[in-house]
Coordinates of C-alpha atoms in Angstrom, one line a residue:
X230 CA -135.3 52.4 35.0
X231 CA -134.3 54.2 38.2
X232 CA -132.3 57.4 37.9
X233 CA -129.0 57.3 38.6
X234 CA -127.1 60.1 39.6
X235 CA -125.2 61.4 42.3
X236 CA -121.8 59.8 43.8
X237 CA -121.6 56.0 42.0
X238 CA -119.2 53.7 43.8
X239 CA -116.8 51.6 42.4
X240 CA -115.5 48.3 44.0
X241 CA -112.2 46.3 44.0
X242 CA -112.7 42.3 42.5
X243 CA -111.1 40.4 45.7
X244 CA -109.3 37.4 44.5
X245 CA -108.8 33.9 45.8
X246 CA -106.6 31.2 44.5
X247 CA -109.8 29.9 42.6
X248 CA -111.6 32.4 41.4
X249 CA -113.6 35.3 42.9
X250 CA -113.6 35.9 47.0
X251 CA -117.4 36.3 47.4
X252 CA -117.6 36.3 50.5
X253 CA -115.6 39.3 50.3
X254 CA -116.9 40.4 47.4
X255 CA -120.7 40.9 49.0
X256 CA -119.4 42.4 52.0
X257 CA -117.8 45.2 50.6
X258 CA -120.8 46.1 48.3
X259 CA -122.9 46.3 51.3
X260 CA -120.5 48.6 52.7
X261 CA -120.8 51.0 50.0
X262 CA -124.9 50.2 49.6
X263 CA -124.7 51.3 53.2
X264 CA -122.4 54.2 53.3
X265 CA -125.0 56.5 51.1
X266 CA -123.7 56.1 47.9
X267 CA -126.6 56.7 44.8
X268 CA -125.0 53.7 43.2
X269 CA -122.9 50.4 42.5
X270 CA -120.6 50.3 39.6
X271 CA -118.8 46.8 39.6
X272 CA -116.2 45.8 36.4
X273 CA -114.5 49.0 35.7
X274 CA -111.1 49.5 35.9
X275 CA -111.0 49.5 39.5
X276 CA -112.8 46.1 39.3
X277 CA -110.3 45.4 36.9
X278 CA -112.5 43.8 34.2
X279 CA -109.4 43.2 32.0
X280 CA -107.7 40.3 33.9
X281 CA -110.8 38.4 34.4
X282 CA -111.9 35.2 32.6
X283 CA -115.9 35.1 31.9
X284 CA -116.8 33.0 34.4
X285 CA -115.1 35.1 36.6
X286 CA -117.2 38.1 35.6
X287 CA -120.6 36.2 35.7
X288 CA -119.8 35.6 39.1
X289 CA -119.3 39.5 40.0
X290 CA -121.7 40.5 38.2
X291 CA -124.0 38.3 40.2
X292 CA -122.9 38.2 43.3
X293 CA -123.3 42.6 43.3
X294 CA -126.4 42.2 41.8
X295 CA -128.1 39.7 44.5
X296 CA -125.8 42.2 47.3
X297 CA -127.1 45.3 46.0
X298 CA -130.5 43.2 45.6
X299 CA -132.2 46.6 44.3
X300 CA -131.6 48.9 46.9
X301 CA -130.0 51.1 44.1
X302 CA -128.8 51.6 40.7
X303 CA -126.1 48.5 39.3
X304 CA -124.3 49.8 36.2
X305 CA -122.1 47.3 35.0
X306 CA -119.0 47.3 33.7
X307 CA -118.6 45.1 30.0
X308 CA -115.8 46.3 27.8
X309 CA -114.0 44.0 25.7
X310 CA -111.9 44.4 23.0
X311 CA -114.6 42.2 20.4
X312 CA -117.8 43.5 20.1
X313 CA -118.8 39.9 20.2
X314 CA -117.9 39.4 23.6
X315 CA -118.6 42.8 24.7
X316 CA -122.5 41.7 23.7
X317 CA -122.4 38.4 25.5
X318 CA -121.3 40.5 29.1
X319 CA -123.7 42.9 28.4
X320 CA -126.9 40.4 27.6
X321 CA -125.0 38.4 31.0
X322 CA -125.9 42.3 33.1
X323 CA -129.3 42.4 31.8
X324 CA -130.4 39.0 32.3
X325 CA -129.2 39.5 36.0
X326 CA -130.7 42.6 36.8
X327 CA -128.4 45.2 35.6
X328 CA -129.9 48.8 35.4
X329 CA -127.2 49.8 32.7
X330 CA -123.9 48.5 31.0
X331 CA -120.9 50.7 30.9
X332 CA -118.8 50.6 27.6
X333 CA -115.2 51.6 27.2
X334 CA -114.1 50.8 22.9
X335 CA -111.1 48.7 23.6
X336 CA -108.5 49.3 21.2
X337 CA -105.7 47.0 19.4
X338 CA -106.0 48.0 16.2
X339 CA -107.0 52.3 16.2
X340 CA -110.5 52.4 15.2
X341 CA -112.0 54.8 12.9
X342 CA -115.6 57.1 14.2
X343 CA -117.8 54.6 12.1
X344 CA -115.9 51.6 14.0
X345 CA -116.8 52.7 16.8
X346 CA -120.1 53.9 16.1
X347 CA -121.2 50.3 14.9
X348 CA -119.7 48.9 17.6
X349 CA -122.1 50.4 20.0
X350 CA -125.1 50.2 17.5
X351 CA -124.1 46.6 17.3
X352 CA -124.6 46.3 21.9
X353 CA -127.5 48.5 21.8
X354 CA -129.6 46.8 19.3
X355 CA -128.6 43.3 21.3
X356 CA -129.4 44.9 24.7
X357 CA -132.8 46.1 26.5
X358 CA -131.0 48.6 28.9
X359 CA -129.5 51.6 29.1
X360 CA -125.6 52.1 28.0
X361 CA -122.8 54.5 29.3
X362 CA -120.4 55.5 26.7
X363 CA -117.4 55.9 28.9
X364 CA -114.7 58.0 27.4
X365 CA -110.9 57.3 29.1
X366 CA -108.7 57.3 26.1
X367 CA -105.8 56.4 29.1
X368 CA -106.6 53.2 29.3
X369 CA -108.4 52.2 26.1
X370 CA -106.3 53.9 23.8
X371 CA -109.7 55.3 22.3
X372 CA -111.2 58.9 22.4
X373 CA -114.2 59.7 21.7
X374 CA -114.8 63.8 21.0
X375 CA -118.1 65.4 22.4
X376 CA -118.9 65.8 18.7
X377 CA -119.0 61.6 17.9
X378 CA -121.0 61.1 21.7
X379 CA -123.1 63.2 21.1
X380 CA -123.7 62.4 17.5
X381 CA -124.2 58.5 18.9
X382 CA -126.5 59.7 21.3
X383 CA -128.4 61.5 18.3
X384 CA -128.7 58.3 16.9
X385 CA -127.8 54.9 19.1
X386 CA -131.2 54.3 21.1
X387 CA -128.9 52.6 23.9
X388 CA -126.9 55.2 24.3
X389 CA -128.2 57.4 26.9
X390 CA -125.4 58.6 28.7
X391 CA -121.8 59.8 29.3
X392 CA -119.1 59.3 31.1
X393 CA -115.8 61.1 30.9
X394 CA -112.6 60.5 32.0
X395 CA -110.0 62.8 30.2
X396 CA -109.6 65.6 32.6
X397 CA -110.9 68.3 30.2
X398 CA -114.2 70.0 31.5
X399 CA -114.3 71.8 28.4
X400 CA -115.0 68.6 26.9
X401 CA -117.9 68.2 29.3
X402 CA -119.1 71.4 28.8
X403 CA -119.1 70.7 24.7
X404 CA -120.7 67.9 25.4
X405 CA -123.7 70.2 27.4
X406 CA -123.7 72.8 24.0
X407 CA -124.4 70.5 21.3
X408 CA -126.6 68.6 23.2
X409 CA -128.6 70.9 24.3
X410 CA -128.3 70.0 27.7
X411 CA -129.9 66.8 26.7
X412 CA -127.4 64.2 27.4
X413 CA -126.2 63.4 30.5
X414 CA -122.2 63.4 31.4
X415 CA -120.7 61.7 34.5
X416 CA -117.4 63.1 35.4
X417 CA -114.7 60.0 35.9
X418 CA -111.6 62.1 36.7
X419 CA -111.5 62.6 40.6
X420 CA -109.2 65.2 40.5
X421 CA -111.7 67.4 38.9
X422 CA -114.5 66.8 40.5
X423 CA -115.2 69.8 42.0
X424 CA -115.6 71.7 38.7
X425 CA -117.7 69.4 37.1
X426 CA -119.7 68.8 39.1
X427 CA -120.3 72.7 39.8
X428 CA -120.5 72.2 35.9
X429 CA -123.8 70.2 35.9
X430 CA -121.9 66.3 35.3
X431 CA -125.4 64.1 36.6
X432 CA -123.1 62.3 38.9
X433 CA -119.3 61.3 40.1
X434 CA -117.8 57.4 39.2
X435 CA -115.2 57.1 41.5
X436 CA -113.7 54.4 44.1
X437 CA -112.9 56.6 46.6
X438 CA -116.2 55.9 48.8
X439 CA -114.3 52.3 49.1
X440 CA -111.7 54.2 51.6
X441 CA -113.2 57.7 52.7
X442 CA -117.2 57.3 51.9
X443 CA -118.6 60.5 54.0
X444 CA -117.1 63.1 52.9
X445 CA -117.7 62.0 49.1
X446 CA -121.0 62.2 49.7
X447 CA -120.4 65.7 52.1
X448 CA -118.8 67.4 49.1
X449 CA -121.5 66.0 46.2
X450 CA -124.2 66.7 48.7
X451 CA -122.6 70.9 49.3
X452 CA -123.0 71.2 45.7
X453 CA -126.1 69.9 45.5
X454 CA -127.4 72.7 48.0
X455 CA -125.4 75.3 46.7
X456 CA -122.8 75.3 49.5
X457 CA -119.9 75.8 47.2
X458 CA -117.4 77.6 50.3
X459 CA -118.5 73.9 52.2
X460 CA -117.5 71.9 49.3
X461 CA -114.6 73.2 48.5
X462 CA -113.2 72.6 51.7
X463 CA -114.6 69.3 51.5
X464 CA -112.5 68.8 48.2
X465 CA -109.4 70.3 49.9
X466 CA -109.3 67.3 52.4
X467 CA -110.3 64.9 49.9
X468 CA -107.7 65.7 46.6
X469 CA -104.8 64.0 48.3
X470 CA -106.0 60.7 48.3
X471 CA -108.2 61.4 45.3
X472 CA -104.7 62.0 43.7
X473 CA -102.6 59.6 45.2
X474 CA -105.6 56.5 44.1
X475 CA -105.3 57.8 40.3
X476 CA -101.7 58.8 39.9
X477 CA -101.0 55.0 41.6
X478 CA -103.8 53.4 40.1
X479 CA -106.8 52.3 41.5
X480 CA -107.0 48.5 41.9
X481 CA -103.2 48.6 43.6
X482 CA -104.3 52.0 45.7
X483 CA -107.6 50.9 46.8
X484 CA -107.3 47.2 48.1
X485 CA -104.4 49.1 49.9
X486 CA -106.2 51.2 51.3
X487 CA -109.4 48.4 52.6
X488 CA -106.2 46.7 54.2
X489 CA -105.1 49.6 56.4
X490 CA -108.3 50.1 57.1
X491 CA -108.8 46.3 58.6
X492 CA -111.0 45.0 55.8
X493 CA -108.0 42.8 54.1
X494 CA -109.5 41.9 50.2
X495 CA -106.4 40.8 48.6
X496 CA -103.6 42.3 46.3
X497 CA -104.6 42.8 42.4
X498 CA -103.8 40.4 39.6
X499 CA -100.6 40.4 38.0
X500 CA -99.0 42.0 35.5
X501 CA -100.5 44.1 38.8
X502 CA -98.7 44.5 41.9
X503 CA -99.2 45.5 44.8
X504 CA -98.4 48.4 46.6
X505 CA -94.7 48.7 47.8
X506 CA -94.0 49.5 51.4
X507 CA -93.2 53.4 50.4
X508 CA -96.7 53.8 48.3
X509 CA -98.8 51.5 51.5
X510 CA -97.1 54.3 54.6
X511 CA -98.0 57.5 52.2
X512 CA -101.4 55.7 51.8
X513 CA -101.5 55.3 55.7
X514 CA -100.9 59.1 56.2
X515 CA -103.5 59.7 53.8
X516 CA -105.9 57.8 56.0
X517 CA -104.8 58.7 59.1
X518 CA -104.9 62.4 59.2
X519 CA -108.0 62.6 57.0

């Protein structure tokens, strides 16, 4: 498996009346690949995975992997409320050529740690590619502690990496401490990116390259080169946009931003709504000012 590191870009999912706009999706993925990012991760929250029918999921997977064409690793989000549907999605992603899958334990009933572990174990036993365990209690309703994540890493062969999106740097440091530095963690909290990379994050999972790819690359590369002054300047430049897209909802704000940049991709799917005029004006200022 290719090494998964660096800036991991999350494309939006463009819709048309009868499903997925595959032409636009392919064009967006090509833009991201050409921008220099290190991996592509379709079907996270940015890609509106929760609002897709199964044939639409399959279409996004097929279109993304065909467009990337082996040039970069592809990590497919496959999360669902049920273990059975998550397995179906994970198996489909593997068969289509994904390098890894990302799984967020989505909960209606509150899941116990025993149930979370079994969920991941069942999926891991059904596929032959790695799992990135994704912790984002703000969207999933499930909060996996560093202790639980490290336990799964040590006891479930398929769980090989963690995306941490709580915005709590101490959790990332605790993962490193508990695993003896063996469990790679990836930052999923945009505003925390600089501190996370300085703390040893293996990568940055982000939708920001849809709108401003080069500053994202410059920030990552400056940290890797040990030029923290340059990294800090890049972060200060990006921070207002990073905060805006997180606070306004990634699918909503990124789709609006692409439209403002002359690359229309349509609206998010209800119940999400397009960004309002006040928000568009603020976003325009952030993009123009950059």
